[in-house]
Coordinates of C-alpha atoms in Angstrom, one line a residue:
M547 CA 0.0 0.0 0.0
R548 CA 1.3 3.4 -1.0
I549 CA 0.4 6.7 0.6
N550 CA -0.9 9.2 -2.0
I551 CA 0.5 12.8 -2.0
I552 CA -1.3 15.5 -4.0
G553 CA 1.2 18.2 -4.8
A554 CA 5.0 18.2 -5.3
G555 CA 6.1 21.5 -3.9
L556 CA 8.0 21.8 -0.6
A557 CA 5.3 20.3 1.5
G558 CA 4.7 17.4 -0.9
L559 CA 8.4 16.6 -1.3
S560 CA 9.0 16.9 2.4
A561 CA 6.2 14.4 3.0
A562 CA 7.4 12.0 0.4
I563 CA 11.0 12.0 1.7
T564 CA 9.9 11.5 5.3
L565 CA 7.9 8.5 4.2
A566 CA 10.7 7.1 2.1
E567 CA 13.2 7.5 5.0
N568 CA 10.9 5.3 7.0
G569 CA 10.5 2.7 4.3
I570 CA 7.0 3.8 3.3
K571 CA 6.2 4.0 -0.4
S572 CA 4.2 6.8 -1.9
N573 CA 2.7 8.1 -5.1
L574 CA 3.7 11.7 -5.7
I575 CA 1.0 13.3 -7.8
S576 CA 1.1 16.8 -9.3
S577 CA -0.3 18.7 -12.3
M578 CA 3.3 19.9 -13.2
Q579 CA 6.8 19.0 -12.4
S580 CA 8.2 20.2 -9.1
E581 CA 10.3 22.8 -10.9
R582 CA 7.0 24.7 -11.6
A583 CA 5.7 24.6 -8.0
Q584 CA 4.8 27.7 -6.0
S585 CA 7.6 26.9 -3.6
V586 CA 10.2 27.7 -6.3
M587 CA 8.9 31.3 -6.3
A588 CA 9.5 32.0 -2.6
E589 CA 12.3 34.6 -2.4
G590 CA 13.0 36.0 1.0
G591 CA 14.1 33.2 3.2
I592 CA 13.3 30.7 5.9
N593 CA 13.0 31.4 9.6
A594 CA 14.9 29.6 12.4
C595 CA 16.4 30.7 15.7
L596 CA 20.1 30.1 14.9
N597 CA 21.3 33.2 16.9
T598 CA 24.2 33.8 14.6
M599 CA 23.8 37.6 14.5
G600 CA 24.7 38.3 18.1
E601 CA 21.2 39.4 19.1
N602 CA 20.4 36.8 21.8
D603 CA 17.6 35.4 19.8
T604 CA 15.6 32.5 21.3
I605 CA 13.1 29.9 20.2
E606 CA 10.6 31.6 22.6
N607 CA 11.1 34.8 20.7
H608 CA 10.3 33.0 17.4
I609 CA 7.1 31.5 19.0
E610 CA 6.1 34.9 20.5
D611 CA 6.6 36.7 17.2
T612 CA 4.6 34.1 15.2
V613 CA 1.7 34.1 17.7
R614 CA 1.6 37.9 17.9
G615 CA 1.9 38.3 14.2
G616 CA -1.1 35.9 13.7
V617 CA -3.0 38.0 16.3
D618 CA -3.4 35.2 18.7
L619 CA -5.3 32.9 16.3
A620 CA -2.6 30.3 15.7
D621 CA -2.5 27.1 17.7
K622 CA 0.3 27.6 20.2
K623 CA 1.1 23.9 20.4
A624 CA 1.6 23.7 16.7
V625 CA 3.6 26.9 16.6
R626 CA 5.9 25.6 19.3
G627 CA 6.6 22.4 17.3
L628 CA 7.3 24.6 14.2
C629 CA 9.7 26.9 15.9
E630 CA 11.5 24.2 18.0
N631 CA 12.2 22.2 14.9
A632 CA 13.2 25.1 12.7
P633 CA 17.0 25.3 13.6
E634 CA 17.5 21.6 12.7
I635 CA 15.6 21.9 9.5
V636 CA 17.7 24.9 8.3
K637 CA 21.0 23.2 9.4
E638 CA 20.0 20.0 7.5
F639 CA 19.3 22.0 4.3
F640 CA 22.8 23.6 4.8
K641 CA 24.4 20.1 5.1
L642 CA 22.5 19.1 1.9
G643 CA 24.1 21.9 0.0
V644 CA 21.8 24.9 0.1
P645 CA 24.2 27.9 -0.3
F646 CA 22.8 30.1 2.4
Q647 CA 24.6 33.4 2.9
I648 CA 27.4 32.8 5.5
N649 CA 30.1 34.7 7.4
E650 CA 32.6 33.8 10.0
N651 CA 29.8 33.2 12.6
G652 CA 27.8 30.8 10.4
I653 CA 24.6 31.3 8.4
V654 CA 23.7 35.0 7.9
Q655 CA 20.2 36.0 8.9
R656 CA 18.3 39.2 8.1
N657 CA 15.3 41.1 9.4
F658 CA 11.9 40.2 8.1
G659 CA 8.5 41.8 8.9
G660 CA 7.0 41.3 12.3
Q661 CA 10.2 40.0 13.9
K662 CA 12.4 41.9 16.3
K663 CA 15.4 39.7 15.7
K664 CA 17.4 38.8 12.6
R665 CA 16.0 35.3 12.1
T666 CA 15.6 34.7 8.3
A667 CA 18.3 32.6 6.6
F668 CA 18.5 33.3 2.8
V669 CA 20.1 32.6 -0.5
K670 CA 20.0 36.0 -2.2
S671 CA 16.4 36.4 -3.2
S672 CA 16.0 32.8 -4.5
T673 CA 15.7 30.8 -1.3
G674 CA 12.7 28.7 -2.3
K675 CA 14.4 27.7 -5.6
M676 CA 17.5 26.5 -3.7
L677 CA 15.5 24.5 -1.1
M678 CA 13.4 22.9 -3.9
T679 CA 16.5 21.9 -5.8
V680 CA 17.9 20.0 -2.9
L681 CA 14.6 18.2 -2.2
I682 CA 14.0 17.4 -5.9
D683 CA 17.4 15.7 -6.0
A684 CA 16.6 13.7 -2.8
V685 CA 13.3 12.5 -4.3
R686 CA 15.0 11.4 -7.5
R687 CA 17.2 9.0 -5.6
Y688 CA 14.1 7.4 -4.1
E689 CA 12.4 7.4 -7.5
A690 CA 15.3 5.4 -8.9
E691 CA 14.7 2.8 -6.1
G692 CA 11.0 2.6 -6.8
V693 CA 10.1 3.9 -3.3
I694 CA 8.5 7.1 -4.7
R695 CA 6.5 7.0 -7.9
R696 CA 6.0 10.2 -9.8
Y697 CA 2.8 11.2 -11.6
P698 CA 3.8 14.7 -12.8
H699 CA 0.9 15.7 -15.1
H700 CA -2.1 14.4 -13.2
A701 CA -5.0 16.4 -11.8
L702 CA -7.2 15.3 -8.9
Q703 CA -10.5 13.9 -10.3
Q704 CA -12.2 12.3 -7.4
L705 CA -11.6 12.3 -3.6
P706 CA -14.0 9.7 -2.3
I707 CA -15.0 10.0 1.3
R708 CA -17.3 7.4 2.8
D709 CA -18.5 7.5 6.4
N710 CA -16.0 10.3 7.0
K711 CA -13.1 8.1 5.9
C712 CA -11.0 9.0 2.8
Q713 CA -10.9 6.0 0.5
G714 CA -8.1 7.1 -1.8
V715 CA -8.0 9.2 -5.0
T716 CA -8.7 9.1 -8.7
V717 CA -6.4 11.3 -10.8
Y718 CA -6.6 12.4 -14.4
D719 CA -3.7 12.2 -16.8
T720 CA -3.8 15.5 -18.6
H721 CA -1.5 14.1 -21.4
T722 CA -3.4 10.9 -22.2
G723 CA -6.9 11.6 -20.9
E724 CA -6.8 8.4 -18.8
S725 CA -7.9 8.1 -15.2
V726 CA -6.0 6.2 -12.5
T727 CA -7.4 5.2 -9.1
F728 CA -5.2 4.7 -6.0
N729 CA -6.5 3.3 -2.7
G730 CA -5.2 4.3 0.6
S731 CA -4.4 7.4 2.7
V732 CA -4.0 10.8 1.1
I733 CA -1.8 13.8 2.0
L734 CA -2.9 17.0 0.4
A735 CA -0.1 19.5 -0.4
S736 CA -1.9 21.4 -3.2
G737 CA -1.0 25.0 -2.4
G738 CA -3.1 28.1 -1.8
M739 CA -6.3 29.3 -3.3
N740 CA -4.8 31.4 -6.0
G741 CA -7.4 30.1 -8.5
L742 CA -10.1 32.2 -6.7
F743 CA -8.2 35.3 -7.6
S744 CA -7.0 34.7 -11.1
G745 CA -4.5 37.3 -12.2
L746 CA -4.6 39.1 -8.8
T747 CA -2.0 37.1 -6.9
T748 CA 1.7 36.6 -6.8
G749 CA 1.3 32.9 -6.8
T750 CA 1.5 30.4 -9.6
T751 CA -1.5 29.8 -11.8
Q752 CA -1.1 26.1 -11.1
N753 CA -2.5 26.6 -7.6
T754 CA -6.1 26.5 -8.9
A755 CA -7.9 25.9 -5.5
D756 CA -9.7 23.0 -7.2
V757 CA -8.4 20.5 -4.5
T758 CA -9.7 22.7 -1.7
A759 CA -13.0 23.1 -3.5
M760 CA -13.3 19.3 -3.8
C761 CA -12.7 19.0 -0.1
L762 CA -15.5 21.4 0.6
E763 CA -17.8 19.4 -1.7
N764 CA -17.0 16.2 0.2
G765 CA -17.8 17.6 3.6
V766 CA -14.2 18.2 4.8
E767 CA -13.9 21.1 7.1
L768 CA -12.2 24.3 6.0
A769 CA -11.1 27.1 8.3
N770 CA -10.3 30.8 8.4
L771 CA -10.9 31.4 4.7
E772 CA -11.3 35.1 5.4
F773 CA -7.6 35.6 6.2
I774 CA -6.0 36.5 2.9
Q775 CA -2.6 38.2 3.0
Y776 CA -2.0 41.2 0.8
H777 CA 1.7 41.6 0.4
P778 CA 2.4 45.4 0.5
T779 CA 5.1 45.5 -2.3
T780 CA 4.0 44.0 -5.6
I781 CA 3.9 45.2 -9.1
S782 CA 1.5 44.3 -11.9
I783 CA 2.8 42.2 -14.8
P784 CA 0.8 40.3 -17.5
G785 CA -1.4 37.7 -15.8
K786 CA -0.4 38.1 -12.2
R787 CA 1.3 40.2 -9.6
L788 CA 5.1 40.2 -9.2
L789 CA 6.4 40.1 -5.7
I790 CA 9.0 42.6 -4.6
S791 CA 10.4 40.5 -1.7
E792 CA 10.2 41.7 1.9
A793 CA 14.0 41.1 1.8
A794 CA 14.2 44.6 0.1
R795 CA 12.8 46.2 3.3
G796 CA 14.8 43.8 5.5
E797 CA 18.0 45.2 3.9
G798 CA 16.9 48.8 4.4
G799 CA 14.3 49.6 1.7
R800 CA 11.9 52.4 2.7
L801 CA 8.2 53.0 1.8
F802 CA 7.1 56.5 1.1
V803 CA 4.2 58.5 -0.4
V804 CA 4.4 62.0 -1.8
K805 CA 2.6 64.3 0.7
N806 CA 2.2 68.0 -0.1
G807 CA 4.9 67.6 -2.7
E808 CA 7.5 65.9 -0.4
P809 CA 8.3 62.2 0.3
W810 CA 6.7 61.1 3.5
Y811 CA 8.2 57.9 5.0
F812 CA 4.9 57.1 6.8
M813 CA 5.8 53.7 8.3
E814 CA 8.8 55.2 10.0
E815 CA 6.8 58.0 11.5
K816 CA 3.8 55.8 12.6
Y817 CA 5.8 52.7 13.8
P818 CA 9.2 53.9 15.1
E819 CA 10.2 50.5 16.5
L820 CA 9.8 48.1 13.4
K821 CA 9.2 50.9 10.9
N822 CA 8.9 49.3 7.4
L823 CA 9.0 45.8 8.8
M824 CA 5.7 45.8 10.6
P825 CA 3.6 42.7 9.8
R826 CA 2.3 42.7 6.2
D827 CA -1.4 43.2 7.1
V828 CA -0.4 46.4 9.0
V829 CA 1.8 47.8 6.1
S830 CA -0.8 47.0 3.4
A831 CA -3.6 48.7 5.4
E832 CA -1.4 51.8 6.0
M833 CA -0.7 52.0 2.3
V834 CA -4.4 52.1 1.6
A835 CA -4.9 54.7 4.3
V836 CA -2.2 57.1 3.2
T837 CA -3.1 57.0 -0.5
S838 CA -6.7 57.9 0.5
M839 CA -5.6 61.1 2.2
P840 CA -6.3 64.3 0.2
E841 CA -2.9 65.7 0.8
C842 CA -1.2 62.5 -0.5
E843 CA -0.7 61.2 -4.0
N844 CA -2.3 57.8 -4.8
Q845 CA 0.9 55.9 -5.3
V846 CA 3.3 54.4 -2.8
Y847 CA 7.0 53.9 -3.6
L848 CA 9.7 51.6 -2.3
D849 CA 12.9 53.5 -2.0
M850 CA 16.0 51.2 -2.3
T851 CA 18.4 53.9 -3.7
A852 CA 20.4 54.1 -0.5
L853 CA 21.3 50.4 -0.3
D854 CA 25.0 49.7 -0.6
K855 CA 26.4 48.2 -3.8
S856 CA 27.4 45.1 -1.9
V857 CA 23.8 44.4 -0.9
W858 CA 22.6 44.5 -4.5
K859 CA 25.4 42.2 -5.6
S860 CA 25.4 39.6 -2.9
R861 CA 21.8 39.7 -1.6
L862 CA 19.3 41.3 -4.0
S863 CA 20.7 40.7 -7.4
D864 CA 17.7 38.6 -8.5
L865 CA 15.3 41.2 -7.4
R866 CA 17.1 43.9 -9.2
E867 CA 17.0 41.9 -12.5
Q868 CA 13.3 41.3 -12.1
V869 CA 12.5 45.0 -11.7
L870 CA 14.8 45.9 -14.6
H871 CA 13.0 43.4 -16.8
Y872 CA 9.4 44.2 -16.0
L873 CA 9.5 48.0 -15.2
A874 CA 12.6 49.0 -17.2
L875 CA 13.9 51.0 -14.2
D876 CA 16.9 50.3 -11.9
P877 CA 15.7 50.0 -8.3
A878 CA 19.2 51.0 -7.2
K879 CA 18.7 54.4 -8.7
T880 CA 15.0 55.0 -8.9
P881 CA 12.2 54.3 -6.3
V882 CA 9.8 51.5 -7.4
P883 CA 6.0 52.1 -7.6
V884 CA 4.4 49.3 -5.5
S885 CA 0.9 48.3 -4.3
P886 CA -0.5 45.5 -2.2
G887 CA -1.3 42.2 -4.0
I888 CA -2.7 38.9 -2.8
H889 CA 0.2 36.8 -1.7
Y890 CA -0.8 34.0 0.8
F891 CA -3.8 32.3 2.2
M892 CA -3.7 31.7 5.9
G893 CA -6.9 29.8 5.8
G894 CA -7.6 26.5 4.0
I895 CA -8.2 22.9 4.9
W896 CA -8.7 22.5 8.7
V897 CA -6.0 20.4 10.3
D898 CA -5.1 19.5 13.9
T899 CA -1.6 19.7 15.4
E900 CA -0.8 16.4 13.7
H901 CA -2.1 17.6 10.3
R902 CA -5.1 15.4 10.3
T903 CA -8.1 16.8 8.5
S904 CA -11.7 16.3 9.7
A905 CA -11.9 13.1 7.6
E906 CA -10.0 10.1 8.6
Y907 CA -6.9 9.0 6.5
L908 CA -6.9 12.5 4.9
Y909 CA -4.1 14.9 5.8
A910 CA -3.0 18.3 4.6
A911 CA 0.2 20.4 4.8
G912 CA 1.6 23.6 3.3
E913 CA -0.4 26.5 2.1
C914 CA -3.5 24.4 1.4
A915 CA -3.8 23.7 5.2
C916 CA -4.9 26.0 7.9
Q917 CA -2.0 25.9 10.3
Y918 CA 0.8 27.9 12.0
H919 CA -0.1 31.4 10.8
G920 CA -3.4 32.4 12.4
A921 CA -4.7 35.7 11.1
N922 CA -1.5 36.8 9.4
R923 CA 1.7 35.1 8.3
L924 CA 5.2 36.3 9.1
G925 CA 7.6 36.4 6.2
G926 CA 10.0 33.5 6.3
N927 CA 7.5 31.2 8.1
S928 CA 5.9 29.9 4.9
L929 CA 8.9 27.8 3.7
L930 CA 9.4 26.6 7.2
G931 CA 5.7 25.7 7.6
A932 CA 5.7 23.8 4.4
V933 CA 8.8 21.7 5.2
Y934 CA 7.8 21.0 8.8
G935 CA 4.1 20.5 8.0
G936 CA 5.0 17.9 5.3
K937 CA 7.1 16.0 7.8
V938 CA 4.4 16.0 10.5
A939 CA 1.6 15.0 8.0
A940 CA 3.8 12.1 6.8
R941 CA 4.6 10.8 10.3
T942 CA 0.9 10.9 11.2
A943 CA -0.1 9.1 8.0
M944 CA 2.5 6.4 8.7
K945 CA 0.9 5.7 12.1
E946 CA -2.6 5.3 10.7
C947 CA -2.3 4.0 7.1
G948 CA -2.2 0.3 8.0
K949 CA -5.7 0.2 9.3
P950 CA -8.0 -2.0 7.2
E951 CA -10.6 0.8 6.5
A952 CA -7.8 2.8 4.8
Q953 CA -7.3 0.1 2.2
Q954 CA -10.8 -0.3 0.7
N955 CA -11.1 -0.7 -3.1
I956 CA -12.7 2.2 -4.8
K957 CA -14.1 2.9 -8.3
C958 CA -14.2 6.2 -10.1
S959 CA -17.7 7.5 -10.4
Q960 CA -17.0 11.2 -11.1
P961 CA -16.0 12.4 -14.6
Y962 CA -13.1 14.8 -14.9
S963 CA -14.0 18.4 -15.5
E964 CA -12.1 21.7 -15.2
V965 CA -12.9 25.4 -14.8
S966 CA -12.9 27.5 -17.9
P967 CA -10.7 30.6 -17.9
A968 CA -13.8 32.8 -18.5
F969 CA -15.6 31.4 -15.5
R970 CA -12.5 31.6 -13.3
D971 CA -12.1 35.3 -14.3
A972 CA -15.7 36.1 -13.5
V973 CA -15.3 34.7 -10.0
S974 CA -12.0 36.5 -9.6
Q975 CA -13.5 39.8 -10.6
I976 CA -16.2 39.6 -8.0
L977 CA -13.9 38.6 -5.2
G978 CA -11.3 41.2 -6.2
D979 CA -13.9 43.9 -6.2
H980 CA -15.5 43.1 -2.8
L981 CA -13.1 41.0 -0.8
S982 CA -10.2 43.4 -0.7
I983 CA -8.0 44.7 2.1
L984 CA -10.9 46.7 3.7
R985 CA -14.3 45.0 3.8
S986 CA -17.8 45.8 4.9
E987 CA -21.1 44.0 5.2
N988 CA -22.5 45.8 2.2
D989 CA -19.5 44.8 0.1
L990 CA -19.6 41.2 1.2
N991 CA -23.3 40.9 0.6
R992 CA -22.8 42.4 -2.8
A993 CA -20.2 39.7 -3.5
L994 CA -22.6 37.0 -2.5
E995 CA -25.3 38.4 -4.8
E996 CA -23.0 38.5 -7.8
L997 CA -21.6 35.0 -7.0
Y998 CA -25.2 33.6 -6.8
S999 CA -25.9 35.2 -10.2
L1000 CA -23.1 33.0 -11.7
Q1001 CA -24.8 29.8 -10.7
S1002 CA -26.6 29.4 -14.0
K1003 CA -23.3 29.8 -15.8
A1004 CA -21.5 27.0 -13.9
S1005 CA -21.5 24.4 -16.7
N1006 CA -19.7 21.5 -15.0
P1007 CA -18.9 20.1 -11.5
A1008 CA -15.5 21.9 -11.3
E1009 CA -17.1 25.3 -11.9
K1010 CA -19.8 24.6 -9.3
R1011 CA -17.2 23.6 -6.7
L1012 CA -15.1 26.7 -7.3
L1013 CA -18.2 28.9 -7.0
D1014 CA -19.2 27.2 -3.7
L1015 CA -15.6 27.7 -2.4
A1016 CA -15.9 31.4 -3.3
K1017 CA -19.2 31.7 -1.5
A1018 CA -17.8 30.0 1.5
T1019 CA -14.9 32.4 1.6
V1020 CA -17.2 35.4 1.6
D1021 CA -19.5 33.7 4.2
C1022 CA -16.5 33.4 6.5
A1023 CA -15.7 37.1 6.1
L1024 CA -19.3 38.0 6.9
F1025 CA -19.3 35.7 9.9
R1026 CA -16.3 37.3 11.5
K1027 CA -17.6 40.6 12.8
E1028 CA -14.3 42.0 14.0
S1029 CA -11.0 43.2 12.5
R1030 CA -8.1 40.8 13.1
G1031 CA -4.9 40.5 11.1
A1032 CA -5.5 40.3 7.4
H1033 CA -9.3 40.5 7.9
R1034 CA -10.3 44.2 8.3
R1035 CA -13.9 45.2 8.6
T1036 CA -14.6 48.9 8.3
D1037 CA -18.0 48.3 10.0
H1038 CA -16.3 46.2 12.8
P1039 CA -12.9 47.9 13.4
D1040 CA -12.1 46.4 16.8
T1041 CA -10.5 43.1 17.6
K1042 CA -12.8 41.2 20.0
T1043 CA -11.7 38.7 22.6
D1044 CA -14.8 36.5 22.0
C1045 CA -13.8 36.2 18.4
Q1046 CA -10.4 34.6 19.2
K1047 CA -11.5 31.4 17.6
Q1048 CA -11.2 29.6 14.3
T1049 CA -13.9 30.2 11.6
I1050 CA -15.0 26.8 10.4
V1051 CA -17.0 26.1 7.3
K1052 CA -18.5 22.6 6.6
N1053 CA -20.7 22.3 3.6
T1054 CA -22.7 25.5 3.8
K1055 CA -22.5 26.0 7.6
V1056 CA -20.2 28.5 9.2
F1057 CA -19.4 28.5 12.9
Y1058 CA -16.7 29.3 15.4
R1059 CA -14.6 26.7 17.2
E1060 CA -12.0 27.0 19.9
I1061 CA -8.6 26.9 18.4
N1062 CA -7.9 23.3 17.2
Q1063 CA -10.5 21.7 19.4
L1064 CA -12.5 19.2 17.5

């Protein structure tokens, strides 16, 4: 019996390797090769308390920053496991050949938003690519031995759940048009819900949200869908948003807006302690606020012109090349016009501290899962969460996969269908208009009205599932009548103690639950 893994980014590869190291075989299933995964695009770095920068950093500091950054909505037990294991994860990557920036004291770490200590290890602005390269090589060795089987152009077709037990998967070969069914336990590592916001995110177009939508259809619980992170520094390019890594501000980049004809470095004035490195939800909201002021222009700029030449050469060379390519300006000489863009989904498939979903023998890890980040994610914690979450999900699946009910034979009863670009764009337009950084009941109700008007245009099961996921996301935002982290209600501006709970959606029902208490 093999364990089935859906997704071959960092979380999926981490799960597959963990299983293989313990002699457990797996099917590694993805719509594209790992080189096309979202994880490759992660730029800034990976967090771990290594204390190489002489700042007396501690694991407790990392835990505190993560919980505070998530506005007390993350499961503290899960966060503790994440932060305690982070140093060993980073050290292991270094041993495997990841070329982290180093000096005489060891791995160099830089500042990232929401953290008071230098805690982010990095490889210029290509950290995700380097981590993925190492894991891809490790997986290939296990492939050669037959322990891991690759299915690199296969989409999820059916996720049968009977009596709240996952029976396996049916996947569709997009090259041949054939379907293949696998029995056994399933680990979902399918990435964030970029497909709900087509063209509006920094993420890969391959993260369609179709797997999460299929979970909702099958009665699997989702959580905290309202928490959508807008990264403050992105630029528009054809088909998506391009991320200007938080590393730029970690190295000294400064945000300003022109106020009464003069540059105003508003973050430094409003937040003198962390300045431009406040958590992303705070920075994005401030950008909206200052550009709405009558005395300010409606464009924010990222000023990196004072950075030393050595920083551009050794730490931000990739970022500089991207800006030169897409904007035809040199960020070392000219401030870059930036605006917030959707970057990460803190919500997703509900999991407990062991990465079990609400259905037995079904597990989830990485951005598709609701874990570690609460109401807002700290930069540098996403790569860490994917690697660690993949390990935990694999270990839990190993313990439970041998049970007889996890090995029932299944047959495919659901034809493969996919969402048309036009329908996906229509959903995206509605959510982009009404589920933005600042929200209100009127906006959210308008979104629901427009989404319901699309029902008659949903021509196949995949489109109906996507529409239901979009409605569930808006329902969660309506249900949470407070402002917390990345969810900001203009009609409910306060953060409320009695709302310090997870928003759960099952089928069409939305309710609160104490954090990770089933």
